[in-house]
Tab-separated table of C-alpha atoms and ligand atoms in Angstrom:
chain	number	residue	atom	x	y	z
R	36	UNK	CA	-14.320	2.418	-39.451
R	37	UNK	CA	-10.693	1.242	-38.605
R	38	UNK	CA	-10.246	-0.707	-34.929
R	39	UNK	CA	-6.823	-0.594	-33.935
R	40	UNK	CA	-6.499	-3.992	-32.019
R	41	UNK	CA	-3.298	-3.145	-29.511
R	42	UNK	CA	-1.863	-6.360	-27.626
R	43	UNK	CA	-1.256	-6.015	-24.356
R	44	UNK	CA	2.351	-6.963	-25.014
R	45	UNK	CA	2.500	-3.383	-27.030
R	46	UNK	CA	1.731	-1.579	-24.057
R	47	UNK	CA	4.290	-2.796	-21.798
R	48	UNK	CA	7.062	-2.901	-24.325
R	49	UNK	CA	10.224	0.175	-23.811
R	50	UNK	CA	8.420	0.936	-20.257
R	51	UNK	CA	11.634	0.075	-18.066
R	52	UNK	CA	14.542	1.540	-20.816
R	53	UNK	CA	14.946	1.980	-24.337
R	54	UNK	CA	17.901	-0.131	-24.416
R	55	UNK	CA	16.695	-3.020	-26.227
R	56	UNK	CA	14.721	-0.800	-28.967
R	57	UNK	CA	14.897	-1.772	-32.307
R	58	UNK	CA	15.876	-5.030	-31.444
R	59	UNK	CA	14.579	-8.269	-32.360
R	60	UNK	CA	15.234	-11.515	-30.238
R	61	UNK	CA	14.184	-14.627	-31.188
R	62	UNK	CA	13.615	-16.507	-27.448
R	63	UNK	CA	14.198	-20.387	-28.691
R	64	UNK	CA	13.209	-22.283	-26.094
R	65	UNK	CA	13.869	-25.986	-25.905
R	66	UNK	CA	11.995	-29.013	-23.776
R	67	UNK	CA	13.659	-27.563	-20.056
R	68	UNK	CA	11.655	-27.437	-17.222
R	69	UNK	CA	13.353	-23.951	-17.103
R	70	UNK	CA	11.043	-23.111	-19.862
R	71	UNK	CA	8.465	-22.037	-17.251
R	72	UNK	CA	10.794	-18.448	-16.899
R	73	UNK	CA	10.036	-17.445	-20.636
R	74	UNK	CA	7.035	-15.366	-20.245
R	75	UNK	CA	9.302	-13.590	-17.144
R	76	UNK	CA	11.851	-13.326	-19.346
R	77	UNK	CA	10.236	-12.256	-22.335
R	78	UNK	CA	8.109	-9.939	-20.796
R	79	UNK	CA	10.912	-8.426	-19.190
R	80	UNK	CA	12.914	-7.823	-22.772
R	81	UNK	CA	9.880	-6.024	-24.222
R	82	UNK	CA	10.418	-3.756	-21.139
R	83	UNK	CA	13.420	-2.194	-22.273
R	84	UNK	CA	12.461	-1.952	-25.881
R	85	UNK	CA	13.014	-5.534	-27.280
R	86	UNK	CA	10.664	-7.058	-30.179
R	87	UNK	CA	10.603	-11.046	-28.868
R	88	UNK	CA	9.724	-14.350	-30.884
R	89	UNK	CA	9.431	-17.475	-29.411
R	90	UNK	CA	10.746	-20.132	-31.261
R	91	UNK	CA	9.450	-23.542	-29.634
R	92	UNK	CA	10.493	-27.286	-29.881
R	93	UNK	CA	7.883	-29.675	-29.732
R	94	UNK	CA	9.259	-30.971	-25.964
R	95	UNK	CA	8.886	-27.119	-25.237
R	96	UNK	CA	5.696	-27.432	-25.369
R	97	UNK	CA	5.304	-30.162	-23.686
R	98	UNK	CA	6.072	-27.681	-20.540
R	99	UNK	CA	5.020	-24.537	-21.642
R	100	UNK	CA	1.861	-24.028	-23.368
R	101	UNK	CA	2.466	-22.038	-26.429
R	102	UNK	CA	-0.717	-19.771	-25.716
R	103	UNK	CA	1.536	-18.403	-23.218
R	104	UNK	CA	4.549	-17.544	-25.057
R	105	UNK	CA	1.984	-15.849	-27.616
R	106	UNK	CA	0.406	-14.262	-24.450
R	107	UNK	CA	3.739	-12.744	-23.300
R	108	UNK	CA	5.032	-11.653	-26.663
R	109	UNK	CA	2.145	-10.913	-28.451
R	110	UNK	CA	3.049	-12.859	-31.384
R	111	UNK	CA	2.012	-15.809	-32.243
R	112	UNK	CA	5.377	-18.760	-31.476
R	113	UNK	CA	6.698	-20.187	-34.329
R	114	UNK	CA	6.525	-24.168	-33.701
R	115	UNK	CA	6.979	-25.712	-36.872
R	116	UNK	CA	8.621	-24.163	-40.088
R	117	UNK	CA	6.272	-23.752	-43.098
R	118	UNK	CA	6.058	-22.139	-46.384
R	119	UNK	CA	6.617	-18.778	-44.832
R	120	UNK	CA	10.535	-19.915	-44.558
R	121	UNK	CA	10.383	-18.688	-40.803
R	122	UNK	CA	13.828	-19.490	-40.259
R	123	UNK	CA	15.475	-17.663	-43.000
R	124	UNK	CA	13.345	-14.733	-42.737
R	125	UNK	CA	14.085	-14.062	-38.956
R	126	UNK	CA	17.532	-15.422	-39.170
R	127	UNK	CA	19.087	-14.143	-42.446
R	128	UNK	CA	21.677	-12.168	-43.194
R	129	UNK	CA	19.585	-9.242	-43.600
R	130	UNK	CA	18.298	-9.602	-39.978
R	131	UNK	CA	21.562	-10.641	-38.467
R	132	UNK	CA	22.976	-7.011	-37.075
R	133	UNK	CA	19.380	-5.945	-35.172
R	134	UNK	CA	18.831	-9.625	-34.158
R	135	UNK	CA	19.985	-12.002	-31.376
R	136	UNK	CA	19.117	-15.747	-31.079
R	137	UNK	CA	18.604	-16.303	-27.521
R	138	UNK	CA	18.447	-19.806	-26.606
R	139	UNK	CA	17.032	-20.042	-23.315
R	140	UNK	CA	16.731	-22.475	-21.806
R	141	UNK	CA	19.061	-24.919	-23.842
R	142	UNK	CA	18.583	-28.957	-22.919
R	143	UNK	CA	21.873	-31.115	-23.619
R	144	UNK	CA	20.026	-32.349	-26.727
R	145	UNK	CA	19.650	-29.073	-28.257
R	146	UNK	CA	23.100	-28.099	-27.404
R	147	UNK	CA	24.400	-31.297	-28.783
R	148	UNK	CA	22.450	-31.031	-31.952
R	149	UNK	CA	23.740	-27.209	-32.673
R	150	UNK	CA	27.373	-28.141	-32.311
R	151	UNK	CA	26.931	-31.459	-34.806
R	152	UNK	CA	24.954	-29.653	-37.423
R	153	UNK	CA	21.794	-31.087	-36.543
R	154	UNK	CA	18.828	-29.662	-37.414
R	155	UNK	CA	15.093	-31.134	-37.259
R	156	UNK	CA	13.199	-28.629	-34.547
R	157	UNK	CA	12.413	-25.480	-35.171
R	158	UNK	CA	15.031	-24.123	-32.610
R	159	UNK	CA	17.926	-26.204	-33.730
R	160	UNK	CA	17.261	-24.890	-37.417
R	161	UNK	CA	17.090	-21.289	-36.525
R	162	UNK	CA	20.684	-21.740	-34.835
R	163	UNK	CA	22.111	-23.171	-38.286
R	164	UNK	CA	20.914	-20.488	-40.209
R	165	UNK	CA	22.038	-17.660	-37.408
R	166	UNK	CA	25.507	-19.802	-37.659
R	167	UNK	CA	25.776	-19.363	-41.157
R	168	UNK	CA	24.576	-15.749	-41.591
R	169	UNK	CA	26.651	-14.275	-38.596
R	170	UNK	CA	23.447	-13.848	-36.154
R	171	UNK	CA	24.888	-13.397	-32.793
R	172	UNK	CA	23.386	-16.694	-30.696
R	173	UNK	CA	23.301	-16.692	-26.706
R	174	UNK	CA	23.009	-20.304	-24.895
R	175	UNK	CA	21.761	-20.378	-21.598
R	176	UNK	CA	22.004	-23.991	-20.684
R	177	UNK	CA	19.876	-25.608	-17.859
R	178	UNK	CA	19.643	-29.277	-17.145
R	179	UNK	CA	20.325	-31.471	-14.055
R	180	UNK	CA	24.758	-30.848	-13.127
R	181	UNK	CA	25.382	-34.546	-14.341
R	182	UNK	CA	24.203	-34.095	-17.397
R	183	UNK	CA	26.161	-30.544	-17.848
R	184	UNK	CA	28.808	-32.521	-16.748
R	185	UNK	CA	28.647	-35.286	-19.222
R	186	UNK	CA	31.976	-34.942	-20.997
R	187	UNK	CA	29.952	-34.695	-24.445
R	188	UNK	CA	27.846	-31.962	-23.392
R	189	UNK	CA	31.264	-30.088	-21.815
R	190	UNK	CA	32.556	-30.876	-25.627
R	191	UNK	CA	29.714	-29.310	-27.196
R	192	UNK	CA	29.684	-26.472	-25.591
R	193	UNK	CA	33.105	-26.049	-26.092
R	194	UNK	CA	33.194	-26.663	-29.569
R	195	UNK	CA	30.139	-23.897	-30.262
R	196	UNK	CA	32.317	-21.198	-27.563
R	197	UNK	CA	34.768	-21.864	-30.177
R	198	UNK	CA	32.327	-20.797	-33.373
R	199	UNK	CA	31.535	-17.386	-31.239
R	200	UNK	CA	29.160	-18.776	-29.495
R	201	UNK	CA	28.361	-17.098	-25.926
R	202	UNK	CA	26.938	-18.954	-22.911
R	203	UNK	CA	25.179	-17.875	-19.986
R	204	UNK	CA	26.902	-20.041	-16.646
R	205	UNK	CA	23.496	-21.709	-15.095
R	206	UNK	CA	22.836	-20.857	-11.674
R	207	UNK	CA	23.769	-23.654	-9.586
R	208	UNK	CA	21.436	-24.918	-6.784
R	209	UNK	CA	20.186	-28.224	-5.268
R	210	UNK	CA	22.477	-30.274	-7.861
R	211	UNK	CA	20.832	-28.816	-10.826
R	212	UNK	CA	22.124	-26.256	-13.355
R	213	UNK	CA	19.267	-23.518	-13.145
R	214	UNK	CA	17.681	-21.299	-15.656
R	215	UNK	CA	19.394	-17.971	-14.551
R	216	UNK	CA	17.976	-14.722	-13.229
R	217	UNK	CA	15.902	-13.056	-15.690
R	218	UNK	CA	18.092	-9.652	-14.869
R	219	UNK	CA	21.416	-11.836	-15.693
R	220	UNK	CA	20.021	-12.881	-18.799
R	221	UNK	CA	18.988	-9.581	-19.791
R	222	UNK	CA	22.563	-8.164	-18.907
R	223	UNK	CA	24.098	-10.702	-21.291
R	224	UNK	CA	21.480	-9.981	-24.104
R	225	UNK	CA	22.875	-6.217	-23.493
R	226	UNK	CA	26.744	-7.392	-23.760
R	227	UNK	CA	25.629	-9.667	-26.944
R	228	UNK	CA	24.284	-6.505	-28.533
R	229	UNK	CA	26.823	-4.184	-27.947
R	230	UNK	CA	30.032	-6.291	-29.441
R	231	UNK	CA	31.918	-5.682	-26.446
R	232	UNK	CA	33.912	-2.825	-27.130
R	233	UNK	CA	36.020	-3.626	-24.137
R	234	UNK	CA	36.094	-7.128	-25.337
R	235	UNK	CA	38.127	-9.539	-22.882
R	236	UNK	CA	39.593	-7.016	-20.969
R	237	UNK	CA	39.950	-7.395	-17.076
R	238	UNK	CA	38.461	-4.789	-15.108
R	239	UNK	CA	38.217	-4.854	-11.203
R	240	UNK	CA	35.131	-3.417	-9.441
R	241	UNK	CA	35.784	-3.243	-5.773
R	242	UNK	CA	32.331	-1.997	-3.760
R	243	UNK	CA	30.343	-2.292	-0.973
R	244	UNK	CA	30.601	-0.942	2.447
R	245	UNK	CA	33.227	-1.820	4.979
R	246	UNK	CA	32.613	-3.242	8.643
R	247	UNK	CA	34.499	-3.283	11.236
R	248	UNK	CA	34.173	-5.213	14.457
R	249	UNK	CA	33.725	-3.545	17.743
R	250	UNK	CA	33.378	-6.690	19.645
R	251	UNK	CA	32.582	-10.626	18.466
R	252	UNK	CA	28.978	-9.461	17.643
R	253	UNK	CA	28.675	-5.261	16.651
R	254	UNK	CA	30.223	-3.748	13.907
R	255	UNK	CA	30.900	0.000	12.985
R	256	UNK	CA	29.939	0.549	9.405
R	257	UNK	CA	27.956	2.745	7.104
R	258	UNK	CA	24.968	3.710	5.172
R	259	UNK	CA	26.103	2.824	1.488
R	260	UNK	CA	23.849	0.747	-0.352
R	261	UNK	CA	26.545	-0.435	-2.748
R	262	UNK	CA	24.304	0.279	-5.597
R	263	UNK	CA	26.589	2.595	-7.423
R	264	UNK	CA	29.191	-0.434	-7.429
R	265	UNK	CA	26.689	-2.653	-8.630
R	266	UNK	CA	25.758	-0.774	-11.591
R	267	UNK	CA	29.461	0.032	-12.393
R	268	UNK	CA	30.388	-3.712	-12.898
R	269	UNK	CA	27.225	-4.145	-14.983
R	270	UNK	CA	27.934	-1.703	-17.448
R	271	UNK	CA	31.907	-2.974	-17.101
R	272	UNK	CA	30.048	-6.413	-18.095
R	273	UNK	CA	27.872	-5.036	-20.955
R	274	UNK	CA	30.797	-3.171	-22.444
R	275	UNK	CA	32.185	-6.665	-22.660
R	276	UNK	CA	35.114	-6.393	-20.200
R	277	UNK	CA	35.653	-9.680	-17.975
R	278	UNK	CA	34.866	-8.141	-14.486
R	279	UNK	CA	35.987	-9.072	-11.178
R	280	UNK	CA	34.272	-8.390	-7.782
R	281	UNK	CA	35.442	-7.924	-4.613
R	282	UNK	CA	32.354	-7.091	-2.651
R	283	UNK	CA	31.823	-5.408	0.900
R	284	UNK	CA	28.581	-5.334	2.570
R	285	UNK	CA	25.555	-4.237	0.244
R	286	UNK	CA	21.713	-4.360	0.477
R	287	UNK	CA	21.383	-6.652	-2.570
R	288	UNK	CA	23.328	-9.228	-3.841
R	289	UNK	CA	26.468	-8.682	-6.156
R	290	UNK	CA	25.291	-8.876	-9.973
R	291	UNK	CA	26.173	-12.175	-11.274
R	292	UNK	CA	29.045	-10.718	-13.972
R	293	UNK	CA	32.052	-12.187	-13.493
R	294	UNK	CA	34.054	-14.225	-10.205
R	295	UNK	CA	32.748	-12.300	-6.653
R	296	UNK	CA	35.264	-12.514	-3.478
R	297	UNK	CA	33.273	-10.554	-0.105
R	298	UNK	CA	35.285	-8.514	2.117
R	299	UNK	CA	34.191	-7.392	5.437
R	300	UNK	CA	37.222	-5.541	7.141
R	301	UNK	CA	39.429	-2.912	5.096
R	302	UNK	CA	42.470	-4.922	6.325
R	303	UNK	CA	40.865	-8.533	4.967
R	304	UNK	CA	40.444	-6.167	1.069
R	305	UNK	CA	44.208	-5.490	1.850
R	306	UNK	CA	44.865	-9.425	1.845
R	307	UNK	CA	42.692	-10.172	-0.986
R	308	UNK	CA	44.446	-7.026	-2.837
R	309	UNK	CA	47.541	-8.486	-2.112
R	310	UNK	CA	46.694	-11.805	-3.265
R	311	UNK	CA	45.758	-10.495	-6.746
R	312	UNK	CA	49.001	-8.037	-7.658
R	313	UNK	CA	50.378	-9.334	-10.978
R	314	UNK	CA	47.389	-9.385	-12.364
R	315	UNK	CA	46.467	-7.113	-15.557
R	316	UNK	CA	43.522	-4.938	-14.980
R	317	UNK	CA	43.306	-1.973	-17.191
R	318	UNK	CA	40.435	-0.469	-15.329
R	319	UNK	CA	39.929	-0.506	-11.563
R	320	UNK	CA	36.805	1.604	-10.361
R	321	UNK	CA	36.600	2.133	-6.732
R	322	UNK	CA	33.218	3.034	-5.449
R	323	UNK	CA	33.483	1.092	-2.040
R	324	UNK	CA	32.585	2.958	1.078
R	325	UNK	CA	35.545	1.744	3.815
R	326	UNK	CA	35.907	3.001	7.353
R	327	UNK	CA	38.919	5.803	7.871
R	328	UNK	CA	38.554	4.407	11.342
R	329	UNK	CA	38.531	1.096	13.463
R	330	UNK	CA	37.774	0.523	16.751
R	331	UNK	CA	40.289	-1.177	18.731
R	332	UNK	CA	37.984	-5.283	18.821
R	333	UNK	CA	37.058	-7.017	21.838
R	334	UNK	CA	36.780	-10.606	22.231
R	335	UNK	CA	32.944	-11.906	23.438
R	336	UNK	CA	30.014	-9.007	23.754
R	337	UNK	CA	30.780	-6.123	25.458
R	338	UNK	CA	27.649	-5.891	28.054
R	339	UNK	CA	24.911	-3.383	27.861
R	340	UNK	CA	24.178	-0.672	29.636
R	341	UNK	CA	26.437	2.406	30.754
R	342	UNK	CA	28.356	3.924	28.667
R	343	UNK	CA	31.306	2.634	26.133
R	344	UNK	CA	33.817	4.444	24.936
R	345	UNK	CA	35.627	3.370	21.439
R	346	UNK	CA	39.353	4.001	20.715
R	347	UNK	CA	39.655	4.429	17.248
R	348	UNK	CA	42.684	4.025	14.747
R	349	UNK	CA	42.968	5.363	11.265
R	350	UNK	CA	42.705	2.923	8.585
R	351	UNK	CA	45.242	2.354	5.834
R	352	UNK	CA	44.734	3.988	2.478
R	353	UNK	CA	43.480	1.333	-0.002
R	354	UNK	CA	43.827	3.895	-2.909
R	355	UNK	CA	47.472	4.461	-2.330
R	356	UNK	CA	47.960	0.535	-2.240
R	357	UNK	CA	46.381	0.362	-5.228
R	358	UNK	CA	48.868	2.374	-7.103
R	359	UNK	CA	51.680	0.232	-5.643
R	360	UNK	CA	50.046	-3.310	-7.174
R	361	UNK	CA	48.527	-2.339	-10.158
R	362	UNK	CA	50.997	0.121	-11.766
R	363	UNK	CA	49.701	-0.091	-15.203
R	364	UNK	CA	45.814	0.136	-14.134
R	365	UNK	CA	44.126	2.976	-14.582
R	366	UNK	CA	42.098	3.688	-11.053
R	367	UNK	CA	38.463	5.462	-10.956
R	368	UNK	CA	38.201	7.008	-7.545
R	369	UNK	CA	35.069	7.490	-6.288
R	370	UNK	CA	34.293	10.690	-3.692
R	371	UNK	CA	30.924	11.629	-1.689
R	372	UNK	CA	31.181	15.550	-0.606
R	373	UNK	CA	28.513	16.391	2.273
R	374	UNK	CA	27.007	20.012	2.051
R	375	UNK	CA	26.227	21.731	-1.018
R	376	UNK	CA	29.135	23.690	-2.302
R	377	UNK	CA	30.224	22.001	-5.552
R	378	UNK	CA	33.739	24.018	-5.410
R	379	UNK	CA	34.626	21.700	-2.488
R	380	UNK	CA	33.819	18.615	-4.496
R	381	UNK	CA	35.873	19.661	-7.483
R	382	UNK	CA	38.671	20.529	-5.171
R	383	UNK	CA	38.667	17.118	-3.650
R	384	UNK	CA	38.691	15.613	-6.592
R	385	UNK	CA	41.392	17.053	-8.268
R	386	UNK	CA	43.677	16.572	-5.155
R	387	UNK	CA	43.469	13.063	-5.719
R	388	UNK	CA	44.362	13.310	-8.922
R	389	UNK	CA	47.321	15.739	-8.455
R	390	UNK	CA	48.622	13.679	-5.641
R	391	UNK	CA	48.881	10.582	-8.169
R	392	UNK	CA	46.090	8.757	-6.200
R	393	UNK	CA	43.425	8.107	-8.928
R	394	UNK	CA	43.711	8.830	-12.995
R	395	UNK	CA	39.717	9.604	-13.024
R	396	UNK	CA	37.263	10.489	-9.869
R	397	UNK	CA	33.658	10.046	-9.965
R	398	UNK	CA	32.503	12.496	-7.566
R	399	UNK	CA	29.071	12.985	-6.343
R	400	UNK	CA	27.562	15.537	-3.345
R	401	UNK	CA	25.214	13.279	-0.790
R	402	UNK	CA	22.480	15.488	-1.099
R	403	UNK	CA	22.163	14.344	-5.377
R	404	UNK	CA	22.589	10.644	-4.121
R	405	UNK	CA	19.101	8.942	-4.205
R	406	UNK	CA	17.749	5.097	-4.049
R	407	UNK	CA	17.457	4.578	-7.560
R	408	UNK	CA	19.028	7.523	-9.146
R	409	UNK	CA	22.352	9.967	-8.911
R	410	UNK	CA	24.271	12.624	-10.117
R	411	UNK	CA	28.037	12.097	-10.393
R	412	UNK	CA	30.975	14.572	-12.262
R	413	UNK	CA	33.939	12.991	-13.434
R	414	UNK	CA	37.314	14.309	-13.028
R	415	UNK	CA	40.571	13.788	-14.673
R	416	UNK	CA	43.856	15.472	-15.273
R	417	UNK	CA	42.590	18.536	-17.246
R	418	UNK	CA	39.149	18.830	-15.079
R	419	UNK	CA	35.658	18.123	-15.095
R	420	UNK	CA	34.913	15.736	-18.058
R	421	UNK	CA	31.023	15.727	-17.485
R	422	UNK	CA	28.354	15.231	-15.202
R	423	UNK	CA	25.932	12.233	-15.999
R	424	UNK	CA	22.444	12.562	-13.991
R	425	UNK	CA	19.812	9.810	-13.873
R	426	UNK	CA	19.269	6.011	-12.786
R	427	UNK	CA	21.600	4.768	-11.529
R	428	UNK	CA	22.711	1.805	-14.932
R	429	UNK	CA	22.510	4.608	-17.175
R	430	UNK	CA	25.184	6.998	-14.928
R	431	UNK	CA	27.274	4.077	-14.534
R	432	UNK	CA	27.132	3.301	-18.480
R	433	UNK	CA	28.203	6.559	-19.623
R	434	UNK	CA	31.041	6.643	-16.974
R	435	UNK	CA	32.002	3.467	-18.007
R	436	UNK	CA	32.293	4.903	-21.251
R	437	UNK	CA	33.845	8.658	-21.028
R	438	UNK	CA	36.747	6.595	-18.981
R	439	UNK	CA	36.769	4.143	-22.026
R	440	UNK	CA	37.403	7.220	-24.554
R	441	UNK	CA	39.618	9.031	-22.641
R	442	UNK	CA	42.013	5.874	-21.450
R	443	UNK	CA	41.324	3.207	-24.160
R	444	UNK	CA	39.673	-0.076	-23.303
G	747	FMN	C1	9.628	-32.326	-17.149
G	747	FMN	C2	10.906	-32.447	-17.948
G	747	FMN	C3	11.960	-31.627	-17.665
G	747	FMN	C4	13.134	-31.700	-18.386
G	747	FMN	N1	14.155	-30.832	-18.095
G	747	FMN	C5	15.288	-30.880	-18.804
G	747	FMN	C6	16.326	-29.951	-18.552
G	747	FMN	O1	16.233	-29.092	-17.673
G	747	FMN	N2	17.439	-30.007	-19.317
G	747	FMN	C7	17.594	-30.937	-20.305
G	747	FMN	O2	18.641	-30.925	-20.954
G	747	FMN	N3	16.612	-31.840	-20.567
G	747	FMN	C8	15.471	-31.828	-19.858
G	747	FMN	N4	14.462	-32.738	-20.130
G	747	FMN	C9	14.665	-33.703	-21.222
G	747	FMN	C10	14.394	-33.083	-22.545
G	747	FMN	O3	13.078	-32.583	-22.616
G	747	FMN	C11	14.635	-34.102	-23.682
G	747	FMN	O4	16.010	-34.339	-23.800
G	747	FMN	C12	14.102	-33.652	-25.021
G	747	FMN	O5	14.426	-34.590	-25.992
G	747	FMN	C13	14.680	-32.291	-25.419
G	747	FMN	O6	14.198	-31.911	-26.696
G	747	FMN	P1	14.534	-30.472	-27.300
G	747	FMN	O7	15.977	-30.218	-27.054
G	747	FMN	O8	14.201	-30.592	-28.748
G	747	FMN	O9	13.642	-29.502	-26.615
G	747	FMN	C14	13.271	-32.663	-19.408
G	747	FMN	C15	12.196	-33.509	-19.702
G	747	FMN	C16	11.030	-33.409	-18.978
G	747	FMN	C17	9.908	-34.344	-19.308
């Protein structure tokens, strides 16, 4: 009789996404009190497909017991090289296209050992092999913000930027630079795998919903969620394109891919807008929800009780400003249609587009729009290009990407 001994590590693994399948990442993790995130973090890879090894330093362990790591990963964590020539076999040229050395968290020593050539942990000697045999490596450093200030440590990091090495920015929080959130490490695992088609090129994301004061305390907004937005600069940032934000009003906070400016009025997006022409953005998707309308403000609180009337104004176009500031962008409008005739949509979208407003329009009926998932059609000169269905990352991805074929990125 065979027994078929399953970890419980197998059962979890591709139950978020596929994304990550057939992908090996070795998790090195060095002697950072950050270290406590790895079986988060690890656990959280093997959700969307990933095979993870820990790699551990002896100062690692120190903080996190290796039991763990082997508990989250089911596989036992390599903490000392042997006979079985660990390093070469994970990090060899034959593993270097399906694999990713994920450093995470890096201490100052590790860090500074990597960019000297130093190698006597385990970690530090899987990152001169992956150096060698074109592994991709990921650094997310965490230590206390003198130290990651320390003009050596700056140096270092420098230097290994310059050898192709990518970094994840800590999170920055009672004068320490954090481990970062498990969802923005997974995003730049993502953007490490893919190349980064759209490799260094600036894309603008502007989302969120609009608000617009009534008096000093009540505002006249709407019901968007901002979701669609966020998932749009995520995939912008997977695809390897260096996003910027400017960010309305959402539920959740803006993903942490690239520099984030909030908005609240239409006419303070105007300013910022303003503030940024000259700039090259070869993409600029659009899915904020802003008022057409805004009530004429009063100072203080307008009291309760009885009735209150609102005199409204229409707001200015942001889409036709657009047009006017970034002449060489191509703009991804985004429209919501009410009811359920799909002619209607279509029709609205390919006004905009006649009337020079937008190059491409993601347009979606309210009725498709749901909390985690949507259905959206994309437009462009000659017509409907496709209609992507599902959650929400994935319909932003392949957007992302028909607009990528169709203008170049
Ligand atoms: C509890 C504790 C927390 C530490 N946290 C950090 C840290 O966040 N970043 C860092 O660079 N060093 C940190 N250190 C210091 C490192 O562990 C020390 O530099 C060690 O030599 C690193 O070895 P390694 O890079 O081989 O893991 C910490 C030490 C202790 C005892």
């Amino acid at each position: 009789m065979v027994i078929h001994m399953v970890h419980p590590a197998e059962r979890i693994k591709g139950s978020k996404s596929n994304l990550l399948e057939g992908k090996r990442i070795i998790l090195g993790i060095t002697g950072s009190i950050g270290a406590v995130e790895c079986v988060r973090l690890a656990r959280e890879l093997i959700r969307h497909g990933a095979d993870v090894i820990a790699v551990m330093t002896e100062s690692a362990k120190e903080i996190l017991s290796p039991e763990s790591m082997f508990f989250a990963t089911g596989k036992p964590p390599i903490t000392k090289l042997g006979g079985g020539v660990e390093h070469v076999t994970f990090a060899g040229e034959e593993e270097a296209e399906k694999s990713l050395l994920l450093i995470a968290p890096a201490t100052a020593n590790t860090i500074g050992k990597i960019a000297t050539g130093i190698d006597d942990t385990p970690v530090t000697t899987f990152a001169t092999v992956a150096l060698g045999s074109g592994m991709p490596i990921l650094i997310a450093p965490a230590m206390h913000a003198a130290m990651y200030r320390n003009p050596a440590v700056v140096k270092n990091i420098e230097y290994l930027k310059e050898l192709g090495v990518e970094f994840i920015q800590p999170r920055e929080e009672e004068g320490k630079e954090k481990f970062p959130d498990v969802e923005t490490v997974f995003l730049h695992v993502l953007r490490a795998f893919r190349g980064g088609q759209g490799s260094g090129v600036a894309a603008l994301v502007i989302g969120g919903a609009s608000e617009e004061p009534i008096d000093e305390m009540r505002v006249v907004s709407n019901r968007s969620t901002g979701k669609t937005a966020s998932e749009i600069a995520k995939a912008l940032f997977v695809e390897g394109f260096e996003v910027a934000l400017l960010w309305g009003r959402t539920t959740t906070p803006p993903p942490k891919v690239g520099e984030i400016t909030g908005f609240r009025r239409v006419e303070e997006l105007i300013k910022l807008l303003e503030k940024m022409k000259g700039r090259e953005f070869h993409f600029i998707f659009m899915p904020a929800a802003l008022s057409d309308f805004i009530p004429e403000s009063r100072e203080g609180k307008i009291p309760s009780g009885g009735e209150l009337l609102l005199r409204m104004r229409s707001a200015p176009k942001v889409l036709n400003l657009l047009r006017d500031l970034f002449p060489s962008a191509h703009i991804v409008a985004f429209k919501a249609v009410g009811g359920d005739d799909r002619r209607v949509m279509e029709r609205k979208a390919m006004r905009y587009i006649k009337e020079g407003r937008a190059d491409f329009v993601a347009a979606n009926m309210l009725k498709d729009v749901k909390e985690e998932s949507t259905r959206i059609t994309l437009y462009w000169r000659d017509g409907a290009l496709g209609s992507f269905e599902g959650d929400k990352f994935r319909v932003a991805t392949a957007l992302v990407k028909a607009v990528m074929e169709k203008a170049g990125g």
